Amino acid sequence: MKMKLKHLYIAGIALTGATLTACSDFLDRRPDNQVTEEEVFTDYYRATGLVNDVWATARGMENPIIYFSHFGLAGATDECEAQEGTEDDQCQKFNRGEWTTQNTNGNDWRTGYFAIRQLNIFLQGIQQYNTPDNPRTPGELKYRIGEAYFLRAYIHFLLMKKYGEIVYNRDVYVPGDDMFAYRQESVHSIVAKIVEDATTAMQYVGGRYDKSNLQFGRSDQGACLGLIAAAKYIAATPFYNGASDRYGYTDTRIYKDEYTYDASRWTAAKEAALDVINFSSNGKGYSLYQLYAEGDKYTGRGDRVLGIDASGRRYDALNHQGELYNPHIYTRLANMFGADGSENFEMYDKEAVFFVTSWKPGAWQGDNYPPSLCRNGGARQQPVQEQVDEYECIVYRNGQPYGVSIFSEEARTANMTAEQLTEWDRTGTHKVYEDADPYVNRDPRFYRDIIFHGQWFRDTDSRNSKQINVAEGTTDGIKTGSTKGTHTGYYLRKFFMEDWQFSGGTNDWKVTHPQWRLPEFIYIYAEASTREDGTVDQDAVEMVNDVRARSFMAPMVPEVSSDPDLFLEYIEREWRVELFYENKRFFRARLYLEPNSEQEQLRYADYQASGPVDYYDTYHQPLPKLQNMVNGMRPVADPAGKIRVDGQNYRMERFQVETRVWRTQFYLWPIHRDEIRRAQGSLVQNPFWESEAGS
């Protein structure tokens, strides 16, 4: 029996059991508007259309900026708080624990396996019918074959991240096949097959596409290496490497006994990450985006800049009397994510290992603006204190700057230098970090990523400067419920291009970020080399410091070279800061079993004992990472306060924004109930979802 193309799409989506209930007479019936397999696979454009369709699926399954169709994944983590009552409460439903096996914000299991089936049909069909090459640009069929192997591996990778133990599907199911013979596999088995398909893809795709290449944005050999490294890294993390024997996590995963600790998995991750870092094709490899020279001036985009001081710092004499309190944003940091704009994909050309096209326009910015700054400022996702605390402060030792945690002994006891005090418009004595005056002396990426109380920012479409005021009673003040405005005391700034005009201006661009970029593999290499044998690789230290220097951030303290635990702390902060809002945090919290961590549980007990206001001063440690709450910072009027906004002095004070639901079942997404039923016993639901209760 020869199946018709339409039915190749709809019959027997992997593991749904659909083919088992289909009637062969129905499958043999050919609608008038249908074409046969032969007609499809003897035509280059029809055949490769199957692969092109899957690119859209791949983007939709892990979309930059808007992971949940409308909201970023950050709102379901301790990176951001999501606005309530908007876009079907996509993040808040998860945070309230309302997900079930029926309510999962879509069904990526079905979506993913439908796409995988298309790829398998393509790979089988082009071989069976000897599909011709592109008549206009010979050689493209080879690229599309490579992309099919890459996409098959990549979509399995996305499914593995969400669901854990999945089925690796390389077959085209037809009526009569025993679909129930295909079972879920361990993550380590899945990773091995991802590596096989990605390695096969490398035989077909080009080496390294740059922005002048027509294939730019499609999978090349570098993207294949990135996929291999990302998959091996997941296999090395605690959830799949020592969960029970090292980290005290017990569950009912089918292959839990395969997840005992094996140091060689970190070796494999290290070597795979180094392959990405060192990759070069035709003299072109990956490098950190550094479009501007080390001394480049700070950006004035969005502010009415009236002067640049001798050190290159911008200031606005009209709006704040020449004071330098307004923290600067380097041009490099402000522009690096620009796509279709003035940067001409420069960062994507230099350090993006793999990216998908984005359809979200610049109007997304208005959705996240403070309400006072445009008529539709929605504050949809607001950074939380847990994220803000990750940005280090600067301490000087013998005249040399270093970055340190705000919770370090040095940050709490050392004083800022006279030069720092002048730079930040502070007088008298000021610690390197003070919780009451926390927005000075921080990592430059902080000012690019976060809008906070007292920061100067553009004002509506006039693009004048406006000082943000989140005090109670103001338009941008802290709100509760579904009212527009911040709930945390912060507004998002990352990905903003401040020359955008809300009211129909021409300065638009696509809001996006790469799936993987070079710093991620530097962090994987640095961590894996440390965990492999308990020593610090000096090349890794240098590479991490290079990422920081690219962002004009001071290096790590010298003692990281001999202190593996301290080095790992820095690496974790780098993941949180450099890759903020790039769909990393949700999975890392789970892969590292943070909600099960004894250390985090003890921190939570300390937090409950002191309350959020006194927690920093009493315990000097990061907020607990149990995914069961988020915190903020609010201004309190105080004549002695060091932050002056609209003629009033303020100090800042921590507060709890909300509690959230965390259950053990949340380590993995549930397989949708419909897929479990269709499989008729061949699929096993992820731990604790069957009872809908968790633990």
XYZ file of C-alpha atoms in Angstrom:
695
model
C 0.000 0.000 0.000
C 1.334 3.462 -0.918
C 0.451 6.109 1.658
C -0.566 9.546 0.441
C 1.265 12.608 1.716
C -1.586 14.022 3.759
C -1.858 10.808 5.654
C 1.863 10.690 6.175
C 1.330 13.850 8.198
C -1.681 12.855 10.220
C -1.555 9.091 10.603
C 0.313 7.702 13.555
C 1.955 10.613 15.306
C 4.711 8.985 17.308
C 3.484 7.189 20.391
C -0.052 8.491 20.194
C -1.393 5.213 18.864
C -3.315 7.000 16.127
C -2.249 4.616 13.384
C -3.506 1.635 15.305
C -7.054 2.891 15.149
C -6.952 4.081 11.545
C -8.761 2.150 8.826
C -6.590 1.033 5.904
C -9.450 1.639 3.436
C -9.524 5.268 4.581
C -5.776 5.544 4.142
C -6.010 4.186 0.594
C -8.595 6.773 -0.401
C -6.978 9.655 -2.318
C -8.718 13.059 -2.128
C -8.809 15.026 -5.369
C -6.429 17.668 -4.039
C -3.898 15.125 -2.762
C -0.513 14.209 -4.197
C 1.349 10.953 -3.938
C 4.651 10.284 -2.256
C 6.296 9.975 -5.649
C 4.982 13.359 -6.778
C 6.341 14.930 -3.610
C 9.766 13.332 -3.477
C 10.575 13.737 -7.156
C 10.226 17.505 -6.715
C 12.944 19.319 -4.745
C 10.717 22.107 -3.477
C 7.887 19.868 -2.313
C 10.259 17.438 -0.622
C 12.306 20.042 1.225
C 9.119 21.806 2.263
C 8.829 19.087 4.913
C 12.112 20.247 6.468
C 11.231 23.923 6.185
C 7.956 23.301 8.028
C 9.850 21.750 10.918
C 11.977 24.876 11.367
C 8.811 26.685 12.436
C 8.025 23.898 14.896
C 11.540 24.051 16.332
C 11.158 27.775 16.897
C 7.739 27.399 18.478
C 8.883 24.739 20.940
C 11.535 26.993 22.464
C 10.788 30.464 21.192
C 13.140 33.260 22.250
C 11.533 35.978 24.395
C 8.049 34.404 24.390
C 8.565 30.801 25.459
C 4.942 30.404 26.582
C 3.501 31.834 23.356
C 3.227 35.282 24.923
C 5.280 35.242 28.120
C 8.946 34.476 28.592
C 9.915 31.425 30.625
C 11.600 33.764 33.142
C 8.220 34.450 34.760
C 8.009 30.817 35.890
C 11.378 31.029 37.642
C 13.158 33.146 40.247
C 14.214 35.539 37.493
C 10.946 37.408 37.016
C 7.400 37.943 38.202
C 4.729 37.765 35.497
C 1.842 40.195 35.257
C -1.413 38.641 36.426
C -4.610 38.524 34.400
C -2.869 38.831 31.016
C -2.549 36.308 28.177
C -4.394 33.589 30.057
C -2.053 33.854 33.082
C 0.430 31.559 31.355
C 3.223 31.840 33.921
C 1.052 32.367 36.978
C -0.879 29.163 36.341
C 2.386 27.296 36.620
C 3.455 29.273 39.709
C 0.128 28.562 41.410
C 0.544 24.838 40.792
C -2.412 24.614 38.411
C -0.738 22.475 35.782
C -2.169 18.992 35.420
C -1.792 16.208 32.882
C -4.645 17.868 30.982
C -3.584 21.492 31.432
C 0.032 21.873 30.298
C -0.087 25.060 28.225
C -0.042 23.101 25.010
C 1.114 19.627 24.102
C 4.762 19.720 23.073
C 4.892 15.928 23.149
C 2.511 15.695 20.205
C 3.969 18.744 18.460
C 7.503 17.412 18.732
C 6.792 13.895 17.562
C 4.655 15.142 14.682
C 7.664 17.162 13.488
C 10.037 14.232 14.011
C 7.753 12.063 11.897
C 7.930 14.610 9.071
C 11.727 14.490 9.193
C 11.748 10.698 9.129
C 9.397 10.729 6.138
C 11.709 13.177 4.388
C 14.850 11.131 5.020
C 13.129 7.940 3.850
C 11.461 9.543 0.833
C 14.490 11.249 -0.674
C 16.378 7.979 -0.600
C 13.516 5.931 -2.003
C 12.730 8.330 -4.853
C 16.215 9.779 -5.466
C 15.016 13.340 -4.960
C 16.666 15.799 -7.375
C 18.803 18.703 -6.201
C 17.712 22.338 -6.309
C 17.793 23.202 -10.025
C 18.676 26.825 -9.283
C 21.356 26.354 -6.610
C 22.847 22.861 -6.876
C 24.121 21.467 -3.587
C 21.222 22.613 -1.413
C 19.648 19.170 -1.116
C 22.731 18.053 0.775
C 22.220 20.909 3.252
C 18.552 20.024 3.732
C 19.472 16.408 4.454
C 21.910 17.580 7.104
C 19.282 19.885 8.568
C 16.848 16.985 8.827
C 19.342 15.010 10.913
C 20.129 18.076 13.013
C 16.472 18.959 13.579
C 15.619 15.381 14.509
C 18.348 15.477 17.147
C 17.415 18.995 18.256
C 13.703 18.313 18.733
C 14.490 15.147 20.678
C 16.817 17.349 22.760
C 13.989 19.817 23.476
C 11.649 16.974 24.424
C 14.313 15.429 26.659
C 14.830 18.740 28.486
C 11.125 18.944 29.291
C 10.065 15.324 29.701
C 13.268 13.461 30.582
C 12.844 9.867 29.482
C 11.397 9.873 25.975
C 11.343 7.633 22.901
C 13.945 8.297 20.222
C 12.075 7.900 16.955
C 13.932 7.237 13.703
C 11.196 5.238 11.980
C 8.192 6.011 9.815
C 5.228 4.213 11.312
C 2.592 2.823 8.972
C -0.604 0.911 9.725
C 0.228 -2.560 10.938
C 3.444 -1.596 12.713
C 3.740 -2.541 16.365
C 4.052 0.954 17.782
C 3.950 -0.380 21.318
C 7.340 -1.978 20.787
C 8.864 1.495 21.068
C 9.502 2.455 24.676
C 10.980 5.327 26.605
C 14.743 5.268 27.042
C 17.120 6.604 29.656
C 18.452 10.108 29.160
C 21.941 8.711 28.619
C 20.649 6.521 25.788
C 18.803 9.506 24.293
C 21.936 11.670 24.489
C 23.953 9.013 22.665
C 21.415 9.040 19.819
C 21.344 12.837 19.723
C 25.127 12.714 19.308
C 24.789 10.132 16.507
C 22.288 12.216 14.533
C 24.185 15.465 15.089
C 27.415 13.788 13.975
C 25.679 12.507 10.829
C 24.330 15.999 10.169
C 27.882 17.365 10.191
C 28.662 15.279 7.105
C 26.082 17.231 5.098
C 25.886 20.808 6.405
C 28.410 23.575 5.875
C 31.211 24.323 8.296
C 30.345 27.777 9.640
C 27.821 30.079 8.016
C 28.488 33.783 8.430
C 26.049 36.606 7.832
C 27.103 36.913 4.184
C 26.065 33.304 3.502
C 22.591 32.491 2.190
C 22.467 29.634 4.704
C 23.099 31.964 7.680
C 20.677 31.115 10.462
C 20.391 27.458 9.491
C 22.224 24.621 11.206
C 25.899 24.295 10.359
C 28.673 22.150 11.825
C 29.113 24.577 14.708
C 25.444 24.243 15.618
C 25.813 20.450 15.539
C 28.750 20.654 17.948
C 26.733 22.980 20.161
C 23.863 20.491 20.275
C 26.245 17.673 21.190
C 27.793 19.747 24.000
C 24.421 20.909 25.348
C 23.131 17.318 25.426
C 26.242 15.919 27.118
C 26.106 18.731 29.656
C 22.548 17.786 30.655
C 23.668 14.172 31.057
C 26.427 15.301 33.445
C 24.259 17.412 35.767
C 22.999 16.069 39.134
C 19.468 15.209 37.981
C 20.950 12.556 35.690
C 24.325 12.082 37.369
C 24.213 11.270 41.060
C 20.604 12.186 41.859
C 20.052 9.480 44.453
C 23.549 8.463 45.546
C 24.939 11.994 45.859
C 22.048 14.424 46.129
C 19.347 12.543 48.005
C 16.700 12.727 45.308
C 14.406 9.723 44.971
C 11.663 9.237 42.450
C 10.038 6.675 40.212
C 11.809 7.350 36.918
C 12.037 4.191 34.838
C 15.823 4.332 34.531
C 16.685 5.947 37.855
C 19.336 3.306 38.502
C 21.279 4.610 35.481
C 21.593 8.045 37.050
C 24.217 7.246 39.669
C 27.304 9.423 39.663
C 29.960 8.976 36.986
C 32.731 11.602 36.761
C 33.418 10.663 33.148
C 30.177 12.394 32.177
C 31.717 15.707 33.218
C 34.782 14.830 31.141
C 32.549 14.239 28.122
C 30.774 17.574 28.672
C 34.102 19.384 29.040
C 35.519 17.949 25.836
C 32.329 18.651 23.882
C 32.217 22.261 25.097
C 35.878 22.722 24.168
C 35.083 21.431 20.671
C 32.643 24.325 20.291
C 35.025 26.900 21.743
C 37.870 25.817 19.447
C 35.783 25.155 16.332
C 36.878 26.871 13.150
C 35.892 26.431 9.532
C 37.658 28.234 6.705
C 39.358 30.400 9.269
C 36.105 31.433 10.965
C 35.279 30.329 14.484
C 33.405 31.804 17.445
C 34.451 34.891 19.336
C 32.887 37.198 21.901
C 30.989 40.112 20.407
C 33.190 43.174 20.867
C 32.107 45.584 18.175
C 33.399 48.625 20.042
C 36.859 49.238 21.411
C 37.593 48.917 25.106
C 37.226 52.661 25.692
C 33.954 53.092 23.845
C 31.609 55.768 25.106
C 28.445 54.918 26.917
C 25.258 54.857 24.941
C 23.013 57.859 24.913
C 20.178 56.077 23.127
C 16.925 57.070 24.734
C 18.417 59.839 26.884
C 18.964 63.493 26.055
C 22.713 63.450 26.514
C 24.225 66.869 27.061
C 27.773 65.897 27.885
C 30.455 63.265 28.163
C 32.851 63.697 31.046
C 36.616 63.167 30.924
C 36.335 59.481 31.772
C 33.797 58.884 29.020
C 30.750 58.758 31.280
C 27.604 60.405 29.991
C 25.569 62.800 32.065
C 22.548 65.031 31.585
C 23.117 68.417 33.178
C 19.570 69.537 32.471
C 17.793 66.671 34.148
C 19.978 66.030 37.127
C 22.305 68.964 37.487
C 25.424 67.249 36.164
C 25.362 64.558 38.831
C 26.785 61.225 37.768
C 24.288 59.172 39.724
C 22.604 57.932 36.576
C 24.363 54.597 35.918
C 25.760 54.246 32.453
C 25.060 51.604 29.849
C 27.830 50.739 27.455
C 26.991 50.912 23.782
C 28.210 47.359 23.308
C 25.810 45.991 25.933
C 22.872 48.102 24.808
C 23.159 47.077 21.162
C 24.380 43.494 21.237
C 20.979 41.800 20.853
C 19.830 44.071 18.033
C 18.529 42.050 15.116
C 17.621 43.681 11.790
C 18.926 46.932 13.265
C 22.072 49.006 13.289
C 24.189 46.111 14.534
C 23.423 44.092 11.414
C 23.448 40.771 13.251
C 27.000 41.383 14.480
C 26.598 39.441 17.734
C 24.839 36.586 15.913
C 27.713 36.441 13.451
C 30.394 36.376 16.161
C 29.157 34.354 19.127
C 25.790 32.791 18.320
C 26.305 29.041 18.045
C 22.681 28.445 17.039
C 19.675 30.710 16.717
C 16.199 30.540 15.276
C 14.332 33.364 13.616
C 12.028 35.413 15.797
C 8.701 36.920 14.856
C 8.293 39.155 17.926
C 8.546 42.828 16.871
C 9.851 45.779 18.822
C 6.356 46.518 20.118
C 7.118 43.799 22.691
C 9.065 46.538 24.445
C 5.856 48.462 25.195
C 4.432 45.353 26.849
C 7.254 45.561 29.382
C 7.598 49.321 29.793
C 6.723 51.043 33.059
C 3.133 52.327 32.722
C 4.161 55.999 32.706
C 6.419 55.644 29.706
C 3.886 54.849 27.024
C 0.122 54.553 26.826
C 0.255 50.785 26.901
C 3.164 50.141 29.260
C 2.251 46.738 30.603
C 5.125 45.649 32.864
C 4.393 42.086 31.801
C 7.523 40.586 33.353
C 9.427 42.262 36.154
C 12.792 41.106 37.535
C 12.714 39.864 41.131
C 15.164 40.379 43.978
C 16.553 36.867 43.648
C 17.822 37.835 40.192
C 18.988 41.324 41.170
C 21.118 39.886 43.982
C 23.156 37.887 41.461
C 24.786 41.017 39.993
C 28.087 41.530 41.775
C 29.559 44.745 43.164
C 33.072 46.125 42.680
C 35.762 46.101 45.352
C 39.281 47.487 45.043
C 42.397 45.736 46.337
C 45.628 47.695 46.032
C 44.042 49.777 43.324
C 42.799 46.781 41.310
C 39.046 46.218 40.829
C 37.422 42.816 41.369
C 33.868 41.621 41.301
C 32.470 40.057 44.476
C 29.101 38.792 45.614
C 26.982 41.321 47.484
C 26.820 38.678 50.235
C 30.581 38.414 50.628
C 32.289 39.563 53.793
C 34.309 42.032 51.755
C 31.226 43.661 50.219
C 29.611 44.154 53.614
C 32.669 45.468 55.483
C 34.952 47.261 53.014
C 34.313 50.883 52.090
C 34.121 52.253 48.588
C 37.179 54.228 47.537
C 37.116 58.004 47.238
C 37.036 57.632 43.463
C 34.050 55.312 43.672
C 32.204 57.679 45.985
C 32.697 60.507 43.504
C 31.752 58.308 40.581
C 28.470 57.357 42.191
C 27.729 60.795 43.661
C 27.953 59.586 47.242
C 29.569 61.379 50.156
C 30.828 60.200 53.535
C 31.303 56.509 54.177
C 29.611 53.941 51.951
C 30.213 50.211 52.013
C 31.054 48.416 48.798
C 27.450 47.197 49.008
C 24.624 48.555 51.163
C 21.189 46.992 51.092
C 19.543 50.362 51.750
C 21.362 51.905 48.762
C 21.918 48.883 46.533
C 22.003 50.258 42.985
C 25.464 51.795 42.886
C 28.742 50.060 42.135
C 27.237 47.031 40.385
C 28.092 44.873 37.383
C 27.497 46.942 34.185
C 25.118 44.222 32.945
C 22.796 45.149 35.811
C 22.124 48.587 34.344
C 21.491 47.074 30.928
C 19.079 44.443 32.276
C 17.094 46.126 35.072
C 15.127 49.365 35.561
C 15.063 50.332 39.242
C 13.992 53.099 41.607
C 15.867 56.285 40.801
C 17.228 55.184 37.422
C 16.990 57.644 34.546
C 15.310 56.288 31.456
C 13.685 57.591 28.294
C 10.279 59.237 28.626
C 7.638 58.155 26.080
C 8.174 59.019 22.443
C 9.800 62.361 23.193
C 12.844 60.379 24.361
C 13.649 62.874 27.080
C 15.067 61.572 30.332
C 12.761 60.558 33.152
C 13.687 59.343 36.615
C 11.811 56.164 37.479
C 9.857 56.350 40.735
C 8.395 53.114 42.090
C 7.304 54.603 45.427
C 3.765 53.865 46.547
C 1.187 56.141 44.976
C 3.173 56.932 41.836
C 2.187 55.798 38.345
C 5.078 53.356 38.222
C 4.787 52.468 41.895
C 4.602 48.955 43.280
C 1.188 47.395 42.678
C -0.626 44.232 43.658
C -3.120 42.048 41.861
C -3.643 42.417 38.128
C -3.033 46.175 38.005
C -0.394 47.207 35.504
C 2.880 48.130 37.110
C 5.718 46.441 38.911
C 5.004 44.019 41.741
C 8.682 43.729 42.630
C 10.074 47.264 42.478
C 11.804 46.573 39.167
C 11.091 46.734 35.455
C 12.743 44.741 32.695
C 15.289 46.508 30.460
C 17.247 43.744 28.723
C 16.615 43.561 24.959
C 15.282 47.126 24.891
C 16.466 49.301 22.026
C 15.827 52.743 23.351
C 15.452 54.482 20.014
C 12.241 52.515 19.472
C 9.159 54.708 19.120
C 5.893 53.427 20.503
C 3.553 55.423 18.264
C 4.207 54.026 14.840
C 7.858 54.968 14.467
C 10.081 53.382 11.869
C 12.777 52.196 14.271
C 11.689 48.592 14.677
C 13.557 45.312 14.936
C 13.021 41.696 15.849
C 13.280 41.018 19.573
C 15.237 37.830 20.023
C 18.295 36.088 21.417
C 20.256 33.009 20.282
C 19.421 29.556 21.598
C 23.106 29.045 22.395
C 25.961 31.496 22.347
C 29.630 31.164 23.135
C 29.558 32.176 26.849
C 27.298 29.204 27.624
C 29.927 26.752 26.380
C 32.659 28.625 28.214
C 30.677 28.150 31.441
C 30.071 24.464 30.654
C 33.782 23.962 30.037
C 34.749 25.847 33.200
C 32.355 23.922 35.410
C 32.967 20.515 33.847
C 36.740 20.845 34.070
C 36.393 21.721 37.757
C 33.935 18.960 38.623
C 35.901 16.412 36.622
C 38.820 16.256 39.048
C 38.199 18.928 41.700
C 40.839 21.332 40.402
C 40.554 24.716 38.690
C 41.629 24.939 35.062
C 43.503 28.235 34.611
C 42.418 28.490 30.975
C 38.833 28.288 32.207
C 39.434 31.142 34.647
C 40.816 33.260 31.835
C 37.878 32.491 29.544
C 35.291 33.390 32.191
C 37.140 36.628 32.883
C 37.114 37.342 29.137
C 33.303 37.199 29.127
C 33.221 39.580 32.067
C 35.711 41.944 30.423
C 33.597 42.006 27.258
C 30.846 43.416 29.477
C 33.245 45.874 31.144
C 32.959 43.884 34.360
C 35.882 43.487 36.770
C 37.539 40.043 36.936
C 36.913 37.406 39.557
C 39.055 37.570 42.677
C 42.463 35.860 42.249
C 41.728 33.174 44.837
C 39.303 31.413 42.466
C 42.381 29.835 40.872
C 42.951 27.698 43.965
C 39.400 27.426 45.331
C 37.136 25.172 43.210
C 34.025 25.881 45.281
C 34.483 29.626 44.931
C 35.044 29.264 41.206
C 31.799 27.289 40.862
C 29.956 30.049 42.745
C 31.203 32.582 40.221
C 30.205 30.350 37.311
C 26.676 30.034 38.694
C 26.358 33.815 38.977
C 27.628 34.163 35.423
C 24.859 31.851 34.178
C 22.326 33.991 36.052
C 23.688 37.356 34.848
C 25.073 36.836 31.354
C 22.186 34.576 30.283
C 19.361 36.294 32.182
C 15.986 35.928 30.400
C 17.428 33.508 27.824
C 15.485 30.374 28.880
C 18.279 28.854 30.959
C 17.270 29.334 34.602
C 14.099 27.194 34.555
C 16.046 24.088 33.568
C 19.216 24.714 35.569
C 17.250 24.933 38.825
C 15.901 21.467 38.072
C 19.038 19.898 36.647
C 20.876 20.868 39.838
C 18.058 19.693 42.121
C 18.057 23.046 43.908
C 14.625 22.578 45.523
C 15.992 19.393 47.117
C 19.174 21.040 48.333
C 19.814 20.855 52.066
C 21.671 24.167 51.866
C 18.691 25.884 50.240
C 16.322 24.370 52.795
C 18.463 25.770 55.623
C 18.485 29.171 53.955
C 14.723 29.072 53.783
C 14.533 28.355 57.501
C 16.773 31.384 58.116
C 14.598 33.478 55.832
C 11.467 32.490 57.736
C 13.173 33.232 61.038
C 14.159 36.773 60.063
C 11.658 37.859 57.454
C 12.684 39.407 54.145
C 13.434 42.875 55.556
C 16.217 41.747 57.911
C 17.372 38.660 56.021
C 20.372 40.283 54.346
C 21.617 42.068 57.456
C 21.105 39.012 59.670
C 22.297 36.113 57.540
C 24.338 37.564 54.660
C 23.474 34.813 52.208
C 21.579 34.539 48.938
C 17.833 34.120 49.058
C 16.786 30.439 49.059
C 16.433 28.879 45.618
C 13.494 26.600 46.306
C 11.272 28.054 43.542
C 8.569 28.562 46.178
C 8.591 32.363 46.426
C 9.934 35.574 44.919
C 11.001 38.794 46.624
C 11.310 42.473 45.726
C 12.708 45.777 46.941
C 10.608 48.836 47.774
C 11.560 52.448 48.508
C 10.858 53.775 51.991
C 10.865 57.533 52.582
C 13.757 58.369 54.916
C 15.467 61.766 55.418
C 18.747 59.889 55.833
C 18.202 57.832 52.679
C 20.831 58.142 49.952
C 18.526 57.752 46.945
C 16.821 60.993 45.948
C 13.871 60.882 43.561
C 11.437 63.747 42.869
C 12.739 65.743 45.819
C 12.354 62.904 48.327
C 15.078 60.817 49.999
C 14.626 57.040 50.141
C 16.232 53.899 51.459
C 15.393 50.514 49.984
C 13.797 47.648 51.889
C 13.253 44.017 50.946
C 9.795 42.458 50.898
C 8.189 39.211 49.844
C 6.199 39.511 46.631
C 4.452 36.150 46.602
C 4.703 32.520 47.584
C 4.570 29.900 44.865
C 3.739 26.227 44.683
C 6.593 23.794 44.239
C 6.081 20.040 44.088
C 8.516 17.263 43.315
C 6.581 16.509 40.139
C 7.690 19.884 38.734
C 11.153 18.592 37.934
C 9.712 17.271 34.666
C 6.772 18.306 32.518
C 3.814 15.927 32.480
C 3.110 13.922 29.359
C -0.341 15.033 28.297
C -3.083 12.672 29.440
C -4.304 12.204 25.841
C -0.916 10.809 24.814
C -0.866 8.408 27.762
C -4.327 7.126 26.838
C -3.533 6.742 23.146
C -0.387 4.800 23.967
C -2.485 2.142 25.770
C 0.166 1.235 28.289
C 3.354 1.791 26.284
C 4.106 5.149 27.934
C 4.904 5.745 31.598
C 3.855 9.102 33.049
C 6.547 11.225 34.675
C 6.966 10.887 38.464
C 4.094 12.018 40.686
C 1.944 13.431 37.872
C -0.321 10.398 37.712
C -1.845 11.230 41.090
C -1.820 14.997 40.312
C -0.512 15.465 43.849
C 3.269 15.459 43.868
C 5.107 15.491 47.145
